[in-house]
XYZ file of C-alpha atoms in Angstrom:
475
model
C -12.875 14.414 -12.485
C -9.723 16.525 -12.657
C -6.751 14.736 -11.092
C -4.722 17.619 -9.677
C -1.653 15.536 -8.879
C -1.492 14.292 -12.457
C -2.243 17.780 -13.755
C 0.576 19.369 -11.779
C 2.945 16.660 -13.003
C 1.983 17.532 -16.570
C 2.704 21.197 -15.841
C 6.188 20.130 -14.786
C 6.587 18.251 -18.064
C 5.428 21.338 -19.959
C 8.000 23.530 -18.196
C 10.750 21.021 -18.965
C 9.942 20.809 -22.684
C 12.771 22.078 -24.959
C 10.836 25.096 -26.251
C 9.680 26.317 -22.842
C 13.013 25.637 -21.161
C 14.941 27.486 -23.885
C 12.752 30.584 -23.696
C 12.573 30.536 -19.893
C 16.355 30.616 -19.633
C 16.682 33.356 -22.276
C 14.191 35.666 -20.518
C 15.628 34.933 -17.073
C 19.124 35.778 -18.323
C 17.746 39.078 -19.660
C 16.133 39.907 -16.312
C 12.505 39.509 -17.475
C 9.565 37.415 -16.345
C 8.053 34.736 -18.573
C 4.987 32.548 -18.210
C 3.144 30.013 -20.342
C -0.419 31.264 -20.417
C -3.963 30.287 -21.355
C -4.812 27.188 -23.373
C -1.566 25.221 -22.864
C -1.883 25.494 -19.085
C -5.591 24.589 -19.128
C -5.004 21.626 -21.430
C -2.041 20.336 -19.415
C -4.195 20.281 -16.282
C -6.985 18.503 -18.190
C -4.626 16.014 -19.806
C -5.449 17.260 -23.299
C -2.936 17.769 -26.072
C -2.160 21.304 -27.157
C -0.659 22.484 -30.418
C 0.111 26.126 -29.682
C 2.332 27.677 -27.044
C 1.502 31.193 -25.868
C 3.669 33.158 -23.475
C 3.335 36.436 -21.656
C 6.076 38.650 -20.194
C 6.803 42.012 -18.656
C 9.236 42.707 -21.519
C 8.109 45.200 -24.173
C 7.961 44.098 -27.845
C 11.399 45.444 -28.795
C 12.935 43.631 -25.839
C 11.058 40.415 -26.677
C 12.446 40.493 -30.209
C 15.967 41.111 -28.921
C 15.727 38.201 -26.449
C 14.231 35.609 -28.800
C 16.410 36.319 -31.844
C 19.488 34.395 -30.610
C 17.437 31.310 -29.631
C 15.044 31.150 -32.598
C 15.358 30.269 -36.274
C 12.776 32.845 -37.411
C 10.953 35.818 -35.978
C 8.000 37.947 -37.085
C 6.556 41.093 -35.574
C 3.239 41.373 -37.400
C 1.528 41.669 -34.004
C 3.995 44.204 -32.593
C 1.282 46.893 -32.317
C -0.593 44.573 -29.938
C 2.548 43.600 -28.058
C 3.008 40.212 -29.731
C 6.169 38.794 -31.258
C 6.173 35.437 -33.017
C 9.149 33.101 -33.329
C 10.136 29.580 -34.255
C 11.961 27.946 -31.374
C 13.205 24.352 -31.417
C 11.103 23.848 -34.543
C 7.871 25.054 -32.936
C 5.973 28.281 -33.551
C 5.333 30.380 -30.455
C 3.861 33.767 -29.612
C 5.085 35.982 -26.792
C 3.002 38.947 -25.698
C 3.690 41.794 -23.319
C 1.369 41.964 -20.300
C -1.781 43.682 -21.519
C -4.423 45.914 -20.015
C -6.310 46.873 -23.194
C -10.043 47.326 -23.705
C -12.612 48.228 -26.349
C -14.376 51.582 -26.389
C -17.723 49.996 -27.290
C -17.880 51.636 -30.718
C -14.912 50.445 -32.766
C -13.856 46.930 -33.728
C -10.282 47.170 -32.522
C -8.946 47.314 -28.967
C -7.073 50.217 -27.483
C -3.737 48.641 -26.613
C -2.292 49.394 -23.199
C 0.624 47.418 -21.800
C 0.370 46.173 -18.241
C 2.931 45.653 -15.514
C 1.863 42.499 -13.673
C 0.975 38.954 -14.619
C -2.026 38.905 -12.302
C -3.576 41.988 -13.935
C -2.956 40.506 -17.375
C -4.732 37.285 -16.408
C -7.715 39.129 -14.993
C -8.414 40.776 -18.366
C -8.659 37.431 -20.162
C -11.882 35.825 -21.393
C -12.620 32.974 -18.951
C -11.159 31.807 -15.677
C -10.082 28.474 -17.160
C -7.996 30.439 -19.665
C -6.733 32.889 -17.055
C -4.066 30.671 -15.545
C -0.328 30.882 -16.134
C 2.726 28.764 -15.463
C 5.683 30.878 -14.394
C 8.966 29.556 -15.735
C 11.661 28.607 -15.034
C 10.503 28.344 -11.400
C 7.408 26.280 -12.364
C 4.717 28.058 -10.361
C 1.020 28.006 -11.219
C -0.601 31.449 -11.063
C -4.412 31.373 -10.806
C -5.837 34.656 -9.495
C -9.444 34.083 -10.614
C -10.249 30.501 -9.593
C -9.597 28.770 -12.880
C -8.653 25.456 -11.267
C -11.921 25.349 -9.328
C -13.874 26.008 -12.511
C -11.930 23.287 -14.353
C -12.923 20.841 -11.617
C -16.556 21.974 -11.825
C -16.609 22.035 -15.642
C -17.844 25.629 -15.720
C -17.107 28.608 -17.960
C -17.090 31.898 -16.110
C -15.535 35.289 -16.803
C -12.789 36.497 -14.420
C -14.674 39.765 -13.844
C -18.303 40.888 -14.218
C -19.356 39.318 -17.541
C -20.971 42.550 -18.672
C -17.669 44.335 -18.287
C -15.735 41.491 -19.889
C -18.077 41.204 -22.870
C -18.193 44.978 -23.104
C -14.416 44.956 -23.478
C -14.624 42.434 -26.320
C -18.055 41.167 -27.486
C -16.383 38.351 -29.417
C -15.887 36.657 -26.056
C -19.590 35.776 -26.150
C -18.952 33.664 -29.242
C -15.887 32.187 -27.603
C -18.085 31.064 -24.692
C -20.134 28.927 -27.079
C -16.987 27.580 -28.711
C -15.283 26.625 -25.443
C -18.506 25.066 -24.174
C -18.414 22.795 -27.232
C -14.658 22.241 -27.145
C -14.393 21.409 -23.441
C -17.892 20.098 -22.784
C -18.338 22.724 -20.043
C -21.517 24.443 -18.893
C -21.668 28.242 -19.026
C -22.225 29.856 -15.625
C -25.745 31.264 -15.277
C -24.780 34.929 -14.896
C -22.381 34.666 -17.842
C -25.127 33.105 -19.982
C -27.587 35.846 -19.028
C -25.047 38.519 -19.932
C -24.659 37.015 -23.408
C -28.407 37.242 -23.968
C -28.503 40.836 -22.692
C -25.486 42.045 -24.670
C -25.946 40.045 -27.886
C -26.504 43.143 -30.025
C -23.065 44.514 -29.118
C -21.564 41.838 -31.382
C -22.292 44.314 -34.186
C -19.045 46.175 -33.434
C -16.979 43.058 -34.165
C -15.714 42.604 -37.719
C -17.263 39.836 -39.863
C -13.824 38.261 -40.240
C -13.471 37.757 -36.482
C -17.011 36.396 -36.185
C -16.324 34.005 -39.047
C -13.141 32.837 -37.362
C -14.998 31.896 -34.182
C -17.824 30.199 -36.075
C -15.239 28.146 -37.955
C -13.444 27.170 -34.738
C -16.781 26.149 -33.221
C -17.548 23.923 -36.204
C -14.106 22.323 -35.868
C -14.859 21.078 -32.337
C -15.957 17.526 -31.590
C -19.459 18.646 -30.557
C -20.404 21.921 -32.289
C -24.103 21.231 -31.665
C -23.589 22.039 -27.985
C -22.190 25.469 -28.831
C -24.823 26.152 -31.488
C -27.555 25.556 -28.945
C -25.957 28.185 -26.719
C -25.919 30.651 -29.611
C -29.559 30.012 -30.455
C -30.845 30.000 -26.875
C -29.148 33.322 -26.057
C -30.149 34.919 -29.364
C -26.512 35.668 -30.189
C -26.709 33.777 -33.482
C -29.403 36.200 -34.683
C -26.655 38.773 -35.100
C -24.704 36.857 -37.758
C -26.580 33.694 -38.830
C -30.323 34.319 -38.344
C -31.197 31.561 -40.803
C -30.563 28.945 -38.086
C -33.145 30.041 -35.481
C -35.552 30.658 -38.381
C -35.595 26.871 -38.849
C -37.744 26.558 -35.730
C -40.922 26.628 -37.821
C -44.313 26.888 -36.179
C -46.439 23.761 -36.474
C -50.217 24.033 -36.233
C -52.600 21.232 -35.361
C -53.556 20.567 -38.985
C -50.132 20.629 -40.677
C -47.318 18.436 -39.471
C -43.651 18.228 -40.405
C -40.428 17.395 -38.645
C -38.682 20.037 -36.523
C -36.304 21.468 -39.124
C -34.040 23.067 -36.513
C -33.534 19.842 -34.569
C -33.238 17.927 -37.830
C -30.428 20.230 -39.000
C -28.487 19.804 -35.765
C -28.896 16.041 -36.036
C -27.660 16.090 -39.637
C -24.595 18.063 -38.534
C -23.840 15.555 -35.766
C -24.336 12.594 -38.116
C -22.194 14.191 -40.826
C -19.360 14.486 -38.309
C -19.761 10.805 -37.405
C -19.587 9.776 -41.075
C -16.643 12.135 -41.651
C -14.672 10.554 -38.817
C -15.546 7.032 -39.920
C -14.235 7.680 -43.435
C -11.274 9.863 -42.524
C -10.417 9.322 -38.830
C -7.091 11.186 -38.965
C -8.137 14.117 -41.164
C -8.661 17.703 -40.050
C -12.306 18.701 -39.413
C -14.076 19.379 -42.726
C -15.540 22.854 -42.251
C -17.115 22.929 -45.721
C -19.027 19.729 -45.038
C -20.088 20.911 -41.589
C -21.306 24.260 -42.892
C -23.296 22.498 -45.597
C -24.835 20.121 -43.059
C -25.834 22.987 -40.784
C -27.240 25.140 -43.593
C -28.661 22.501 -45.947
C -32.312 23.258 -45.112
C -32.198 27.035 -44.581
C -34.348 27.480 -47.682
C -37.303 25.722 -46.017
C -38.810 28.678 -44.110
C -38.872 30.749 -47.294
C -40.447 27.963 -49.400
C -42.840 26.484 -46.810
C -46.352 25.942 -48.114
C -49.290 24.460 -46.229
C -51.058 22.016 -48.538
C -54.647 20.761 -48.341
C -55.052 17.707 -46.161
C -52.358 18.665 -43.684
C -49.284 18.217 -45.848
C -46.419 20.706 -45.837
C -44.200 21.264 -48.877
C -40.854 22.991 -49.374
C -40.556 22.992 -53.156
C -37.142 24.146 -54.451
C -35.789 24.751 -50.948
C -32.516 23.259 -52.165
C -32.040 25.959 -54.819
C -33.302 28.753 -52.581
C -31.124 27.530 -49.709
C -28.031 27.452 -51.907
C -28.545 31.105 -52.834
C -29.203 32.077 -49.216
C -26.086 30.253 -48.018
C -23.948 31.951 -50.642
C -25.173 35.378 -49.570
C -24.708 34.681 -45.868
C -21.234 33.183 -46.230
C -20.171 36.141 -48.354
C -21.332 38.475 -45.570
C -19.194 36.470 -43.138
C -16.204 36.891 -45.480
C -15.678 33.219 -46.212
C -13.378 32.531 -49.129
C -14.772 31.820 -52.580
C -13.809 28.150 -52.548
C -15.705 27.516 -49.312
C -18.742 29.443 -50.534
C -18.772 27.527 -53.816
C -18.449 24.142 -52.129
C -21.150 24.776 -49.541
C -23.659 26.255 -51.977
C -23.146 23.371 -54.438
C -23.656 20.768 -51.702
C -26.879 22.444 -50.587
C -28.117 22.685 -54.170
C -27.454 18.967 -54.760
C -28.393 17.504 -51.389
C -31.821 16.268 -52.554
C -30.640 14.735 -55.808
C -30.024 11.283 -54.358
C -33.539 10.805 -53.038
C -34.758 10.368 -56.602
C -32.430 7.379 -56.824
C -33.912 5.914 -53.673
C -37.360 5.902 -55.311
C -36.141 3.807 -58.247
C -32.790 2.650 -59.597
C -31.108 5.133 -61.936
C -29.759 4.357 -65.361
C -26.005 4.487 -65.843
C -26.617 7.838 -67.547
C -28.263 9.256 -64.404
C -25.378 8.020 -62.248
C -22.863 9.630 -64.591
C -24.738 12.940 -64.438
C -24.835 12.756 -60.647
C -21.067 12.348 -60.524
C -20.483 15.034 -63.134
C -22.696 17.563 -61.356
C -21.117 16.844 -57.962
C -17.597 17.182 -59.354
C -15.022 17.644 -56.607
C -17.787 17.641 -53.982
C -18.830 14.022 -54.582
C -17.243 12.666 -51.388
C -18.831 15.390 -49.274
C -22.163 14.883 -51.038
C -22.017 11.168 -50.164
C -21.585 12.053 -46.492
C -24.172 14.849 -46.432
C -26.809 12.714 -48.103
C -26.301 9.827 -45.706
C -26.385 12.226 -42.748
C -29.635 13.755 -44.000
C -31.512 10.562 -43.096
C -32.935 11.227 -39.626
C -36.165 9.248 -39.833
C -37.135 7.083 -36.872
C -38.768 4.618 -39.257
C -36.207 1.820 -39.253
C -37.514 0.240 -42.447
C -37.286 3.537 -44.333
C -33.824 4.273 -42.930
C -32.599 0.813 -43.938
C -34.007 1.239 -47.448
C -32.256 4.584 -47.898
C -28.973 3.222 -46.538
C -29.172 0.271 -48.925
C -29.900 2.603 -51.848
C -26.878 4.725 -51.042
C -24.653 1.672 -50.680
C -25.870 0.661 -54.109
C -25.202 3.993 -55.808
C -21.699 4.194 -54.323
C -20.986 0.674 -55.576
C -22.235 1.591 -59.047
C -20.127 4.746 -59.102
C -17.072 2.699 -58.165
C -17.825 0.159 -60.914
C -18.370 2.833 -63.540
C -15.210 4.620 -62.464
C -13.227 1.447 -63.033
C -14.804 1.031 -66.456
C -14.342 4.490 -67.842
C -12.557 6.856 -65.453
C -15.785 8.553 -64.397
C -13.957 11.396 -62.689
C -12.817 12.781 -66.032
C -15.821 12.309 -68.308
C -15.330 14.158 -71.574
C -16.975 13.875 -74.997
C -15.289 11.618 -77.517
C -14.316 14.709 -79.559
C -12.753 17.922 -78.268
C -13.403 21.480 -79.388
C -10.706 21.487 -82.058
C -12.044 18.287 -83.606
C -15.584 19.679 -83.569
C -14.421 22.787 -85.451
C -12.578 20.652 -88.013
C -15.486 18.287 -88.639
C -18.125 21.022 -88.881
C -15.778 23.468 -90.604
C -16.638 26.260 -88.164
C -14.608 28.667 -86.080
C -14.764 29.251 -82.309
C -18.196 30.348 -81.138
C -21.566 29.261 -79.680
C -21.969 26.447 -82.227
C -18.909 24.653 -80.840
C -20.333 24.879 -77.311
C -23.696 23.496 -78.441
C -21.998 20.625 -80.268
C -19.793 19.895 -77.252
C -22.834 19.675 -74.961
C -24.587 17.393 -77.464
C -21.617 15.029 -77.486
C -21.293 15.189 -73.676
C -24.943 14.186 -73.296
C -24.299 11.237 -75.619
C -21.283 10.275 -73.530
C -23.308 10.402 -70.321
C -26.255 8.523 -71.806
C -24.432 5.803 -73.712
C -20.867 5.719 -72.426
C -17.815 5.918 -74.683
C -18.721 5.880 -78.413
C -15.299 6.136 -80.005
C -14.173 8.916 -82.395
C -15.727 7.453 -85.561
C -19.207 6.915 -84.117
C -19.055 10.281 -82.341
C -18.218 11.977 -85.645
C -21.127 10.221 -87.374
C -23.538 11.338 -84.655
C -22.134 14.865 -84.723
C -22.607 15.171 -88.479
C -26.181 13.896 -88.188
C -26.883 16.406 -85.433
C -25.368 19.202 -87.512
C -27.548 18.268 -90.480
C -30.616 18.496 -88.262
C -29.616 22.009 -87.271
C -29.958 23.053 -90.901
């Protein structure tokens, strides 16, 4: 329950903070209005911490820059065309934007920028009522023209105006509804939810980069599953990640398998739990969370109904890795993220062979080598992928994974497993075989690496003996 007295006290603390007080005085001295707006006001009322300070003013961009320059250590005007000036004040980064009244034309991906004249009109054009509140400074007055406080109390997300008009102005707001539902734990008002379902296809006018940004922010929340359910239930996710609703495979009376969609959401939730347990103070791991969400997207394409009622998904790991790579490229994710996620999906089944029977040291070394920099994430993903209700099976898998992690740690202590290399490098191979650079050196290197993985360190002399024997066999 929202404690208004405590919330208003926190607003007073916000207004008295060095950054806000400095800017409030500077704009007042220049004869302009200033207000803290959006997330910082919402979070202060809720008692949540906020990392970003956003301001709005009646001053135009050139005037904003002139006012903030004397009280800031740096300024940037990359958002000048949209009325936004950035600055570093008292060591904190802030953004100050002229009152806006812009809208989309329904065909292009960029808004038509129009500056407004009043704070109330600016707030009305914002995405949701809980984000459409402002704190006027320096007089410390809460401005809430659309009922944001009431919706905070009720835990509801609602647009300040008709949702069809609001989402028509910027379809990305539909994605933001799912994100804020997950971030705040709020329900989406019925009419707003219906508008998302009706207008889902208008998301096509929004650039992939902006869609990707919202998907990433959703995955960074404490409970992204809540927002993903909104996206699936409204059909909005079909516009940019159709592989997720495709996981809701039909099950007939003769063939039975677990609900892959629900399983994937459970794996995501469990991966987040493991992530927090291992690294409680770290930033949310988007690569891990994407991999957890997408790890089984190859199943619909590889599903085969077997005699006797069994269902198989042979090679869904490899197929899913390729599908994830293609989809993440379409969403304009960076190459490092795409590589990490696709590798995790490709390798996510590897461990289950270990659970069926203990691996040799060679198999463990190969597992570590193939995982490379993704080993820690692969540990978490594989543990999270156990969603069985069979307690005996779950305990057996957990024990097997404890065992493999212990063996990896022991091997790492013995031989620096993270940097496994053959006993001889490329130059030594060329010298011993009396060959120049070329395919032969690569073949010899792989032969020696396999020996290293199978038998551990051999030492240069034994490695040379084995290499010469191998070379003789090649004729």
